[in-house]
């Protein structure tokens, strides 16, 4: 594999013609496909032979396959409803008139090294800005994946507005705004829906796909409610992982105060401000209970199924029990399981192997109960 040759050929597509012109531009610059590539980041298959006139078809396909595997190209439908490839690196650097989303719910995707944001802790904006860094091109590759997912989420979905720093994408009937938060070094998600579990899950599912090729570590964070007893000048923004918030919300249900990542938070304020990521445990009946028993990193199938149900307005409770959570008190979820019409357990091979092991028996007993109910 000649990596140097491949990179050179990929830059025939991924370039700015005004800065890096090629002789073939003289004949192609006025054609619609060339214009769409460098103005809208869409590569039409019909343009490929014209970009590589001296290469046989097999070599052209090889270049495209490498671009697809590396995330340099993402299959989508063009405005003409024909197959094309979205080229993330060619997205515009500006997005005109993004919607006013200042009152929408906010979730933070923090990309970081393995151990700098320990689980069970909360983090200030200063800590995030010091430890979170996005790899170059991650944001544009993520929005390209989401644009592809948007086209699959239903008929007549609005056309996404994409740029290298901001994007507006519809997943099903829900509008999602993504933006690079350069102050925090993170990716910011904003959306109006009061149940954002499925929406956030679809975003992280796409991020999981990218992280597998780049060995990324990331956390999904939300801003904790402010403590009303502190003077306004002394307050600072605190962020915690969504799973820590969910875990705290499900314990000590009779208490007015709960502890989230070591911080005492009013249960009422927690539910009011972060209801959009909390499991809605006040329903009399659920249409589906999705349970996932596995290693922490092995959740794509179960989460994809649950997220799709939530986006389609199916009232589902998505439970994820992983090895690290066996001592966190999962009994409150059994009541929700009994209120569900359908139970769908997802079990990994590793989880099955652990049933006969020497870990706490709660995993095996809860798993067997769900199997029996299903």
PDB file of C-alpha atoms in Angstrom, residues 180-340:
ATOM      1  CA  UNK A 180     -17.907  23.967  18.335  1.00  0.00           C
ATOM      2  CA  UNK A 181     -17.574  25.545  21.762  1.00  0.00           C
ATOM      3  CA  UNK A 182     -14.032  26.855  21.517  1.00  0.00           C
ATOM      4  CA  UNK A 183     -14.071  28.256  25.058  1.00  0.00           C
ATOM      5  CA  UNK A 184     -14.628  24.765  26.517  1.00  0.00           C
ATOM      6  CA  UNK A 185     -12.853  22.847  23.755  1.00  0.00           C
ATOM      7  CA  UNK A 186     -16.001  20.744  23.314  1.00  0.00           C
ATOM      8  CA  UNK A 187     -18.910  20.123  20.948  1.00  0.00           C
ATOM      9  CA  UNK A 188     -22.196  21.645  22.037  1.00  0.00           C
ATOM     10  CA  UNK A 189     -25.619  20.182  21.183  1.00  0.00           C
ATOM     11  CA  UNK A 190     -28.831  22.191  21.477  1.00  0.00           C
ATOM     12  CA  UNK A 191     -32.384  20.995  20.846  1.00  0.00           C
ATOM     13  CA  UNK A 192     -35.932  22.012  21.850  1.00  0.00           C
ATOM     14  CA  UNK A 193     -37.451  18.614  22.675  1.00  0.00           C
ATOM     15  CA  UNK A 194     -38.095  17.787  26.340  1.00  0.00           C
ATOM     16  CA  UNK A 195     -36.996  14.182  25.827  1.00  0.00           C
ATOM     17  CA  UNK A 196     -33.524  14.298  24.348  1.00  0.00           C
ATOM     18  CA  UNK A 197     -32.404  10.776  25.276  1.00  0.00           C
ATOM     19  CA  UNK A 198     -32.915   9.323  21.816  1.00  0.00           C
ATOM     20  CA  UNK A 199     -31.484  12.395  20.107  1.00  0.00           C
ATOM     21  CA  UNK A 200     -28.311  12.441  22.208  1.00  0.00           C
ATOM     22  CA  UNK A 201     -28.021   8.692  21.759  1.00  0.00           C
ATOM     23  CA  UNK A 202     -28.032   8.998  17.977  1.00  0.00           C
ATOM     24  CA  UNK A 203     -25.303  11.642  18.125  1.00  0.00           C
ATOM     25  CA  UNK A 204     -23.102   9.545  20.404  1.00  0.00           C
ATOM     26  CA  UNK A 205     -23.728   6.520  18.193  1.00  0.00           C
ATOM     27  CA  UNK A 206     -22.180   8.421  15.291  1.00  0.00           C
ATOM     28  CA  UNK A 207     -19.351   9.609  17.533  1.00  0.00           C
ATOM     29  CA  UNK A 208     -18.720   6.000  18.590  1.00  0.00           C
ATOM     30  CA  UNK A 209     -18.187   5.082  14.942  1.00  0.00           C
ATOM     31  CA  UNK A 210     -15.582   7.833  14.577  1.00  0.00           C
ATOM     32  CA  UNK A 211     -13.912   7.061  17.898  1.00  0.00           C
ATOM     33  CA  UNK A 212     -13.238   3.465  16.876  1.00  0.00           C
ATOM     34  CA  UNK A 213     -10.970   4.636  14.062  1.00  0.00           C
ATOM     35  CA  UNK A 214      -9.298   7.452  16.029  1.00  0.00           C
ATOM     36  CA  UNK A 215      -9.106   5.905  19.525  1.00  0.00           C
ATOM     37  CA  UNK A 216     -11.032   8.808  21.046  1.00  0.00           C
ATOM     38  CA  UNK A 217     -12.411   9.050  24.578  1.00  0.00           C
ATOM     39  CA  UNK A 218     -15.355  11.317  25.248  1.00  0.00           C
ATOM     40  CA  UNK A 219     -17.947  12.100  27.926  1.00  0.00           C
ATOM     41  CA  UNK A 220     -21.531  13.351  27.565  1.00  0.00           C
ATOM     42  CA  UNK A 221     -21.993  16.194  30.049  1.00  0.00           C
ATOM     43  CA  UNK A 222     -24.800  18.451  31.237  1.00  0.00           C
ATOM     44  CA  UNK A 223     -24.698  21.616  33.311  1.00  0.00           C
ATOM     45  CA  UNK A 224     -25.808  21.100  36.919  1.00  0.00           C
ATOM     46  CA  UNK A 225     -28.404  23.404  38.492  1.00  0.00           C
ATOM     47  CA  UNK A 226     -26.956  26.329  40.448  1.00  0.00           C
ATOM     48  CA  UNK A 227     -27.068  26.219  44.247  1.00  0.00           C
ATOM     49  CA  UNK A 228     -29.566  28.935  45.295  1.00  0.00           C
ATOM     50  CA  UNK A 229     -27.844  29.266  48.691  1.00  0.00           C
ATOM     51  CA  UNK A 230     -24.601  30.510  47.145  1.00  0.00           C
ATOM     52  CA  UNK A 231     -24.037  34.188  46.404  1.00  0.00           C
ATOM     53  CA  UNK A 232     -24.407  34.876  42.701  1.00  0.00           C
ATOM     54  CA  UNK A 233     -20.847  36.144  42.380  1.00  0.00           C
ATOM     55  CA  UNK A 234     -19.469  32.941  43.906  1.00  0.00           C
ATOM     56  CA  UNK A 235     -21.341  30.546  41.614  1.00  0.00           C
ATOM     57  CA  UNK A 236     -19.531  28.794  38.800  1.00  0.00           C
ATOM     58  CA  UNK A 237     -20.722  26.443  36.100  1.00  0.00           C
ATOM     59  CA  UNK A 238     -20.407  22.784  37.020  1.00  0.00           C
ATOM     60  CA  UNK A 239     -20.785  19.922  34.562  1.00  0.00           C
ATOM     61  CA  UNK A 240     -21.402  16.222  35.251  1.00  0.00           C
ATOM     62  CA  UNK A 241     -21.774  13.095  33.161  1.00  0.00           C
ATOM     63  CA  UNK A 242     -25.319  12.221  32.098  1.00  0.00           C
ATOM     64  CA  UNK A 243     -24.968   8.719  33.592  1.00  0.00           C
ATOM     65  CA  UNK A 244     -24.026  10.205  36.989  1.00  0.00           C
ATOM     66  CA  UNK A 245     -27.072  12.479  36.880  1.00  0.00           C
ATOM     67  CA  UNK A 246     -29.350   9.569  35.940  1.00  0.00           C
ATOM     68  CA  UNK A 247     -27.914   7.376  38.678  1.00  0.00           C
ATOM     69  CA  UNK A 248     -28.393  10.075  41.322  1.00  0.00           C
ATOM     70  CA  UNK A 249     -31.950  10.762  40.173  1.00  0.00           C
ATOM     71  CA  UNK A 250     -32.871   7.094  40.590  1.00  0.00           C
ATOM     72  CA  UNK A 251     -31.679   6.782  44.195  1.00  0.00           C
ATOM     73  CA  UNK A 252     -33.131   8.094  47.476  1.00  0.00           C
ATOM     74  CA  UNK A 253     -36.394   9.005  45.791  1.00  0.00           C
ATOM     75  CA  UNK A 254     -37.880  10.332  49.050  1.00  0.00           C
ATOM     76  CA  UNK A 255     -35.082  12.838  49.631  1.00  0.00           C
ATOM     77  CA  UNK A 256     -35.342  16.500  48.615  1.00  0.00           C
ATOM     78  CA  UNK A 257     -31.580  16.684  47.955  1.00  0.00           C
ATOM     79  CA  UNK A 258     -29.559  14.253  45.849  1.00  0.00           C
ATOM     80  CA  UNK A 259     -25.807  13.965  45.343  1.00  0.00           C
ATOM     81  CA  UNK A 260     -24.593  14.229  41.760  1.00  0.00           C
ATOM     82  CA  UNK A 261     -20.863  13.688  41.288  1.00  0.00           C
ATOM     83  CA  UNK A 262     -20.272  14.763  44.887  1.00  0.00           C
ATOM     84  CA  UNK A 263     -22.467  17.879  44.637  1.00  0.00           C
ATOM     85  CA  UNK A 264     -25.689  18.308  46.613  1.00  0.00           C
ATOM     86  CA  UNK A 265     -28.474  19.275  44.197  1.00  0.00           C
ATOM     87  CA  UNK A 266     -32.170  19.917  44.763  1.00  0.00           C
ATOM     88  CA  UNK A 267     -34.187  17.033  43.312  1.00  0.00           C
ATOM     89  CA  UNK A 268     -36.819  19.517  42.147  1.00  0.00           C
ATOM     90  CA  UNK A 269     -34.202  21.684  40.391  1.00  0.00           C
ATOM     91  CA  UNK A 270     -32.570  18.612  38.869  1.00  0.00           C
ATOM     92  CA  UNK A 271     -35.835  17.417  37.375  1.00  0.00           C
ATOM     93  CA  UNK A 272     -36.834  20.885  36.192  1.00  0.00           C
ATOM     94  CA  UNK A 273     -33.522  21.714  34.496  1.00  0.00           C
ATOM     95  CA  UNK A 274     -32.349  18.287  33.286  1.00  0.00           C
ATOM     96  CA  UNK A 275     -35.590  16.460  32.624  1.00  0.00           C
ATOM     97  CA  UNK A 276     -34.647  16.197  28.944  1.00  0.00           C
ATOM     98  CA  UNK A 277     -31.952  13.571  29.714  1.00  0.00           C
ATOM     99  CA  UNK A 278     -33.589  11.870  32.712  1.00  0.00           C
ATOM    100  CA  UNK A 279     -35.563   8.625  32.423  1.00  0.00           C
ATOM    101  CA  UNK A 280     -39.226   9.529  32.745  1.00  0.00           C
ATOM    102  CA  UNK A 281     -40.137   7.241  35.634  1.00  0.00           C
ATOM    103  CA  UNK A 282     -43.538   8.807  36.287  1.00  0.00           C
ATOM    104  CA  UNK A 283     -45.363   7.099  33.412  1.00  0.00           C
ATOM    105  CA  UNK A 284     -48.018   4.595  34.447  1.00  0.00           C
ATOM    106  CA  UNK A 285     -47.062   2.364  31.545  1.00  0.00           C
ATOM    107  CA  UNK A 286     -44.204   2.078  29.047  1.00  0.00           C
ATOM    108  CA  UNK A 287     -44.551   0.706  25.563  1.00  0.00           C
ATOM    109  CA  UNK A 288     -41.085  -0.851  25.613  1.00  0.00           C
ATOM    110  CA  UNK A 289     -38.346  -1.546  28.161  1.00  0.00           C
ATOM    111  CA  UNK A 290     -34.947  -1.928  26.480  1.00  0.00           C
ATOM    112  CA  UNK A 291     -32.282  -3.443  28.679  1.00  0.00           C
ATOM    113  CA  UNK A 292     -28.617  -3.808  27.837  1.00  0.00           C
ATOM    114  CA  UNK A 293     -26.223  -6.019  29.812  1.00  0.00           C
ATOM    115  CA  UNK A 294     -22.690  -5.768  28.543  1.00  0.00           C
ATOM    116  CA  UNK A 295     -19.294  -4.190  28.752  1.00  0.00           C
ATOM    117  CA  UNK A 296     -19.413  -0.382  28.858  1.00  0.00           C
ATOM    118  CA  UNK A 297     -18.054   0.066  25.334  1.00  0.00           C
ATOM    119  CA  UNK A 298     -20.287  -2.547  23.689  1.00  0.00           C
ATOM    120  CA  UNK A 299     -23.665  -0.834  23.422  1.00  0.00           C
ATOM    121  CA  UNK A 300     -24.196   0.158  19.810  1.00  0.00           C
ATOM    122  CA  UNK A 301     -26.996  -2.264  18.876  1.00  0.00           C
ATOM    123  CA  UNK A 302     -29.120  -1.788  21.995  1.00  0.00           C
ATOM    124  CA  UNK A 303     -28.725   1.982  22.052  1.00  0.00           C
ATOM    125  CA  UNK A 304     -29.483   2.284  18.345  1.00  0.00           C
ATOM    126  CA  UNK A 305     -32.725   0.355  18.831  1.00  0.00           C
ATOM    127  CA  UNK A 306     -33.766   2.407  21.871  1.00  0.00           C
ATOM    128  CA  UNK A 307     -32.843   5.720  20.248  1.00  0.00           C
ATOM    129  CA  UNK A 308     -34.877   4.910  17.155  1.00  0.00           C
ATOM    130  CA  UNK A 309     -37.933   4.144  19.312  1.00  0.00           C
ATOM    131  CA  UNK A 310     -37.577   7.403  21.240  1.00  0.00           C
ATOM    132  CA  UNK A 311     -37.196   9.460  18.062  1.00  0.00           C
ATOM    133  CA  UNK A 312     -40.374   7.867  16.721  1.00  0.00           C
ATOM    134  CA  UNK A 313     -42.256   8.974  19.860  1.00  0.00           C
ATOM    135  CA  UNK A 314     -42.505   5.435  21.248  1.00  0.00           C
ATOM    136  CA  UNK A 315     -42.353   5.751  25.029  1.00  0.00           C
ATOM    137  CA  UNK A 316     -39.430   3.509  25.844  1.00  0.00           C
ATOM    138  CA  UNK A 317     -37.312   3.188  28.949  1.00  0.00           C
ATOM    139  CA  UNK A 318     -33.697   2.477  27.990  1.00  0.00           C
ATOM    140  CA  UNK A 319     -31.742   0.767  30.750  1.00  0.00           C
ATOM    141  CA  UNK A 320     -28.028   0.028  30.479  1.00  0.00           C
ATOM    142  CA  UNK A 321     -26.424  -2.136  33.149  1.00  0.00           C
ATOM    143  CA  UNK A 322     -22.674  -2.528  32.755  1.00  0.00           C
ATOM    144  CA  UNK A 323     -20.036  -4.146  34.907  1.00  0.00           C
ATOM    145  CA  UNK A 324     -19.084  -0.898  36.662  1.00  0.00           C
ATOM    146  CA  UNK A 325     -22.693  -0.300  37.777  1.00  0.00           C
ATOM    147  CA  UNK A 326     -23.391  -3.519  39.666  1.00  0.00           C
ATOM    148  CA  UNK A 327     -23.104  -1.812  43.070  1.00  0.00           C
ATOM    149  CA  UNK A 328     -25.076   1.317  42.142  1.00  0.00           C
ATOM    150  CA  UNK A 329     -28.522   0.098  43.161  1.00  0.00           C
ATOM    151  CA  UNK A 330     -30.619  -0.896  40.139  1.00  0.00           C
ATOM    152  CA  UNK A 331     -33.675  -2.222  42.032  1.00  0.00           C
ATOM    153  CA  UNK A 332     -35.773   0.877  41.309  1.00  0.00           C
ATOM    154  CA  UNK A 333     -35.726  -0.057  37.627  1.00  0.00           C
ATOM    155  CA  UNK A 334     -37.490  -3.358  38.258  1.00  0.00           C
ATOM    156  CA  UNK A 335     -40.713  -1.482  39.002  1.00  0.00           C
ATOM    157  CA  UNK A 336     -40.446   0.256  35.627  1.00  0.00           C
ATOM    158  CA  UNK A 337     -39.793  -3.070  33.964  1.00  0.00           C
ATOM    159  CA  UNK A 338     -43.056  -4.439  35.409  1.00  0.00           C
ATOM    160  CA  UNK A 339     -44.944  -1.438  33.968  1.00  0.00           C
ATOM    161  CA  UNK A 340     -43.728  -2.098  30.417  1.00  0.00           C
TER     162      UNK A 340
END
